[in-house]
Coordinates of C-alpha atoms in Angstrom, one line a residue:
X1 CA -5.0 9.3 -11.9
X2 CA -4.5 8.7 -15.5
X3 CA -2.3 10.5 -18.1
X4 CA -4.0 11.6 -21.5
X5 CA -1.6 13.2 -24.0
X6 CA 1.1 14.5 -21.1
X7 CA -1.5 15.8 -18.8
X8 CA -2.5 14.1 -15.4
X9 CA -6.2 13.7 -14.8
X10 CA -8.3 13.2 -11.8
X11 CA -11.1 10.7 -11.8
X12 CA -12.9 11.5 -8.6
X13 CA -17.0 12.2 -7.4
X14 CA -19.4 15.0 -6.5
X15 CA -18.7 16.4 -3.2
X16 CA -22.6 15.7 -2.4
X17 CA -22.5 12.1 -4.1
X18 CA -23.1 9.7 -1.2
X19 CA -20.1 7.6 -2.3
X20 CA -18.2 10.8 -1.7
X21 CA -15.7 10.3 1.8
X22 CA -15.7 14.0 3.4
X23 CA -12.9 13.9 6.1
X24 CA -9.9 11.6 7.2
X25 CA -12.1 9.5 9.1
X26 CA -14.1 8.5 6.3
X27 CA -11.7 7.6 4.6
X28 CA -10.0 5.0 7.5
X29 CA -13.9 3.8 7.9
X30 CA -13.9 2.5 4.3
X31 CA -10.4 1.0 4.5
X32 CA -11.5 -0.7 7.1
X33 CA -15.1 -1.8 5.7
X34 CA -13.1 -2.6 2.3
X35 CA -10.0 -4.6 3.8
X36 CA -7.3 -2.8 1.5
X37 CA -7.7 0.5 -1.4
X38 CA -5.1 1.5 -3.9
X39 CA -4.7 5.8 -3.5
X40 CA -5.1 6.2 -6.7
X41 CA -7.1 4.9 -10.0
X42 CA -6.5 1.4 -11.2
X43 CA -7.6 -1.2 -13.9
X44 CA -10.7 -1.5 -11.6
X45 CA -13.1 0.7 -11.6
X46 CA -13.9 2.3 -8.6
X47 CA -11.1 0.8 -6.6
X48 CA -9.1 3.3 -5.2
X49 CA -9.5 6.7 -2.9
X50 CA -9.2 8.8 -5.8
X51 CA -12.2 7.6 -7.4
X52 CA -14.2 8.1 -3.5
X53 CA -13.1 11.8 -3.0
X54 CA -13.6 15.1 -4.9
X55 CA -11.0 16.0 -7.6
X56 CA -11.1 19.7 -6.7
X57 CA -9.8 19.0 -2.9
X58 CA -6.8 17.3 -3.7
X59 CA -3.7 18.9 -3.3
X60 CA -5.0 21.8 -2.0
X61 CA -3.3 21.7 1.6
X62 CA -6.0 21.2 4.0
X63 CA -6.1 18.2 5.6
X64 CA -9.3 18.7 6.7
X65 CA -10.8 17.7 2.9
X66 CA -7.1 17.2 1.2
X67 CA -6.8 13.2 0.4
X68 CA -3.0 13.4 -0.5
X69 CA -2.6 14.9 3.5
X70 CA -4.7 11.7 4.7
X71 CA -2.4 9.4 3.1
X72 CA -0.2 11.0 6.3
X73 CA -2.3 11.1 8.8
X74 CA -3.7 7.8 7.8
X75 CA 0.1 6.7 8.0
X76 CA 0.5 8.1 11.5
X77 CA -2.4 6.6 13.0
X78 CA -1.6 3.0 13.5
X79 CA -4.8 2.0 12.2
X80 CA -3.9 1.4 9.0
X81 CA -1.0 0.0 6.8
X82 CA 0.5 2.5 4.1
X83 CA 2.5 1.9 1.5
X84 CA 3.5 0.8 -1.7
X85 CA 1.7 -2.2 -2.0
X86 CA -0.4 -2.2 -5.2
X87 CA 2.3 -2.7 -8.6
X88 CA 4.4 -0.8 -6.5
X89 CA 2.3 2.4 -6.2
X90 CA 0.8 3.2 -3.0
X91 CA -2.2 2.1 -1.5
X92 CA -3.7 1.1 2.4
X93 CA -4.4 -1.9 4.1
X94 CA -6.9 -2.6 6.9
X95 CA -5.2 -4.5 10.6
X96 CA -7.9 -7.0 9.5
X97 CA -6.2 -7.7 6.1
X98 CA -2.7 -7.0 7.0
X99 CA -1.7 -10.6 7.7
X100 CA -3.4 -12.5 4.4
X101 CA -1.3 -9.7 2.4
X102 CA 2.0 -10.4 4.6
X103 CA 1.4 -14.6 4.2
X104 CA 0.7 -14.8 0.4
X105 CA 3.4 -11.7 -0.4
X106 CA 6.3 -12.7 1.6
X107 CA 5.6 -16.3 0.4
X108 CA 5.7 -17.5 4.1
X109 CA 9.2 -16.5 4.3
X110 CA 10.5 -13.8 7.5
X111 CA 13.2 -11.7 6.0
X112 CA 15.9 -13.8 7.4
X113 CA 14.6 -16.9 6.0
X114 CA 14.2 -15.6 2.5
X115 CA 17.8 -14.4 2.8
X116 CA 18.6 -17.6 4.2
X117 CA 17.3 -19.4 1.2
X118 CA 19.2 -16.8 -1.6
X119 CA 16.0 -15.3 -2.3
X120 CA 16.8 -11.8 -1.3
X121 CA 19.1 -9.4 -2.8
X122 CA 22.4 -8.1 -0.9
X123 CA 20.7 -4.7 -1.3
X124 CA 18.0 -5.5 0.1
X125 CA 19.5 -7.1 2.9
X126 CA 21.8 -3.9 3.5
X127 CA 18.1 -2.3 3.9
X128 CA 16.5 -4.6 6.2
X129 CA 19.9 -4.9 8.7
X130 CA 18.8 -1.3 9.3
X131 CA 15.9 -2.1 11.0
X132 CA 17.5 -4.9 13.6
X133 CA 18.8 -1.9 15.3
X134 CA 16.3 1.0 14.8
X135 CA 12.2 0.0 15.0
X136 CA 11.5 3.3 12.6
X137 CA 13.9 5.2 10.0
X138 CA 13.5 8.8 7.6
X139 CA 13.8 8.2 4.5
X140 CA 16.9 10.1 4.2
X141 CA 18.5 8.6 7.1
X142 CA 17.9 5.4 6.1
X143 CA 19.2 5.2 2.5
X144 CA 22.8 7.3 4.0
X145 CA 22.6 4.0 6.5
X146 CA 22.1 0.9 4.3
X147 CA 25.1 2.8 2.3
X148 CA 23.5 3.9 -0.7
X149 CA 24.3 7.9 -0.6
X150 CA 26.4 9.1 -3.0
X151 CA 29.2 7.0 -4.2
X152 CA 27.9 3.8 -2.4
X153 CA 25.0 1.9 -3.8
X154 CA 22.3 2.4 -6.5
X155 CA 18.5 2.0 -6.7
X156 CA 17.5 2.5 -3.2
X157 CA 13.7 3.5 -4.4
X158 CA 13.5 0.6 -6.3
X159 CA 14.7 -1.8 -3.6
X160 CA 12.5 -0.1 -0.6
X161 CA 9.4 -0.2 -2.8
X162 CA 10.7 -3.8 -3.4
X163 CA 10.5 -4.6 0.7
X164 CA 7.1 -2.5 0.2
X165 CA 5.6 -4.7 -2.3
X166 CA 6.5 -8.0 -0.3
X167 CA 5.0 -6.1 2.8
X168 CA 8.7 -6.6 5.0
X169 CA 8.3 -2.4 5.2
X170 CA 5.7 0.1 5.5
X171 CA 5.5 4.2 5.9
X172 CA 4.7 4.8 9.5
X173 CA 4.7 8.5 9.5
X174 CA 5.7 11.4 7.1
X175 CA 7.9 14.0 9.0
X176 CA 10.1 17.3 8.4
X177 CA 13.3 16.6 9.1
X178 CA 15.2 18.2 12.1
X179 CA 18.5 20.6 11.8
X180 CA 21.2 20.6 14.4
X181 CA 19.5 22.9 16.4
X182 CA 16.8 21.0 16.6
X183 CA 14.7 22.9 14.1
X184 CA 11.9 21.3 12.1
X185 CA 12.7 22.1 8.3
X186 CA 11.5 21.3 4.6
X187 CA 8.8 18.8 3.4
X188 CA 7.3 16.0 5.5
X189 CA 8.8 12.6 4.3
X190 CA 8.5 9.2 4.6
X191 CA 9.3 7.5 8.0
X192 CA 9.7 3.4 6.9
X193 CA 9.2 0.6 10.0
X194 CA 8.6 -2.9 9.8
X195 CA 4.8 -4.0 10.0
X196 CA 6.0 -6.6 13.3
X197 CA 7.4 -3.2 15.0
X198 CA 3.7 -1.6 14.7
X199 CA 1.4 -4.0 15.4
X200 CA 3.7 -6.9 16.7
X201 CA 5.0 -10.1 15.2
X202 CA 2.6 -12.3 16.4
X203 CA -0.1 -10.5 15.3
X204 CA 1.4 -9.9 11.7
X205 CA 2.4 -13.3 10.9
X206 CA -0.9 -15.2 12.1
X207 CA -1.5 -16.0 9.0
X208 CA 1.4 -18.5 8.6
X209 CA -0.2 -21.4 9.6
X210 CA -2.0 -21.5 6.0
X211 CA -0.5 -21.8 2.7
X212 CA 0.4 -18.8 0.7
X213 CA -1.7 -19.5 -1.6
X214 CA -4.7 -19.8 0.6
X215 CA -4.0 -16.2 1.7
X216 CA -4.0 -14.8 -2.0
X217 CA -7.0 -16.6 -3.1
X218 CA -8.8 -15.3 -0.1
X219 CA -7.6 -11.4 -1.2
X220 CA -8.9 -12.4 -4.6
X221 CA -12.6 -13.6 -3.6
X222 CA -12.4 -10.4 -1.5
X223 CA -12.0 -8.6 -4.1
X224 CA -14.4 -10.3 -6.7
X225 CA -17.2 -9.7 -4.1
X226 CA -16.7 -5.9 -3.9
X227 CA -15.8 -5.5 -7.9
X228 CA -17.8 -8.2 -9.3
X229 CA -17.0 -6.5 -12.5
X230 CA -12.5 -7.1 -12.0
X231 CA -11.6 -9.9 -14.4
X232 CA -8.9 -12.5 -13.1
X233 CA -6.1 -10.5 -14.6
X234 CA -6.5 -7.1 -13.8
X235 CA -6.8 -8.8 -10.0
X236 CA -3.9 -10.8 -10.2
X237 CA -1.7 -7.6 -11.6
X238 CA -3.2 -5.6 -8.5
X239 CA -2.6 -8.4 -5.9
X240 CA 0.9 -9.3 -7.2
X241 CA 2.8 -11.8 -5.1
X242 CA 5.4 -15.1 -6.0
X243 CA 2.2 -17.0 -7.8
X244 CA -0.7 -16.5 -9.2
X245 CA -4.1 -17.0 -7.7
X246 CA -7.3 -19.3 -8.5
X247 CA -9.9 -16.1 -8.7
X248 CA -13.3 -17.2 -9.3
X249 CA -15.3 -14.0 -11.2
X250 CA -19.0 -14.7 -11.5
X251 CA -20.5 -14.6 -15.1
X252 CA -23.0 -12.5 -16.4
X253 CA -26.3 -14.0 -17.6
X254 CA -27.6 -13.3 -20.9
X255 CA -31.0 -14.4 -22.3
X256 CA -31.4 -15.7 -25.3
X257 CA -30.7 -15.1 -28.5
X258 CA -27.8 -13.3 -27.2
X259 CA -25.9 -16.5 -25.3
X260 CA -26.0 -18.4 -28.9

């Protein structure tokens, strides 16, 4: 999604183009064959949902064709990890991938390690203290606990998309909120867990035993094979992380007299 002279467009395909995904299934198939997608458009081409779905079904409320109600029920289904994780906008990543993005973006640190070491802010760690007691959080709920409602601290967005970005949180589930009568009310919104409380700690950490920066280069090879066409940089913005990554993009070939 792009913005041309204050107006947002859509960059999207033909609803009978084969590269078109039709339903919510489709689209956790290809995050899944793919490893990880950005939701929307990005400095690659053709990397991101956006670009695989039609521009005239989004938004329109149906989750049976709407992509921004996948993002949701992607969310809820455990099969996938949502959330802001590409330059801090949102994006999905595949169970397969989840643990190369948690090694190389969390620097091989757990939370308490990288507070530990002074390399987490108190804000952050106001956040996080949330979730030794409660395995999944509303949005709302969790910002009046970590003490950043009115009059108490500043920048909560910031520092969740933060935890987001080094993969210490994820969305789990959008939901309405409840009253005190128990009535369901308003817009669906983000419910935040750790990865660890979804698919175990075990499981989301396997990739510690390598290097950090093993982890990265292998997201950035993954990538150069499915966008041949992504330069280093627009890869490395994409990937983020504490380093930068060795990314090896294959060279065109040109005859001569063009190559003189």
């Amino acid at each position: 999604m792009g913005n041309e002279n204050g107006t947002w467009i859509m960059y999207g395909v033909e609803w009978d183009d084969p590269e078109c995904l039709h339903t919510v299934q489709d689209a956790i198939d290809y995050i899944n064959e793919v490893g990880f997608l950005p939701l929307f458009k990005n400095d690659i081409p053709g990397f991101s949902l956006e670009e695989r779905t039609a521009v005239e079904y989004w938004w329109c409320g149906n989750p049976k064709v709407d992509p921004w109600e996948w993002r949701e029920l992607i969310a809820r289904s455990g099969e996938v990890a949502y959330g802001k994780f590409f330059e801090k906008k949102a994006g999905f990543i595949s169970k397969e991938w989840l643990p190369y993005f948690v090694n190389y973006r969390r620097d091989g640190y757990d939370f308490d390690a990288l507070w530990d070491d002074e390399k987490a802010s108190r804000r952050q760690k106001k956040v996080m203290d949330c979730f030794e007691i409660e395995d999944e959080l509303y949005s709302n709920d969790l910002k009046q606990k970590a003490g950043f409602a009115k009059g108490g601290e500043k920048g909560f967005d910031g520092v969740v998309t933060d935890l987001q970005m080094k993969t210490y949180l994820c969305v789990k589930d959008f939901r309405q909120r409840k009253n005190k009568k128990g009535e369901f009310y308003g817009w669906p919104i983000a419910v935040y867990a750790k990865p660890e409380a979804l698919w175990g700690y075990e499981y989301v950490t396997s990739r510690y035993s390598e290097t950090p920066e093993v982890s990265g280069k292998a997201i950035a090879q993954h990538i150069v094979e499915l966008y041949p066409v992504a330069n280093a940089d627009q890869i490395k913005r994409l990937i983020g992380g504490a380093f930068g990554t060795e990314v090896k993009t294959k060279k065109k070939k040109t005859d001569y007299p063009q190559n003189t």
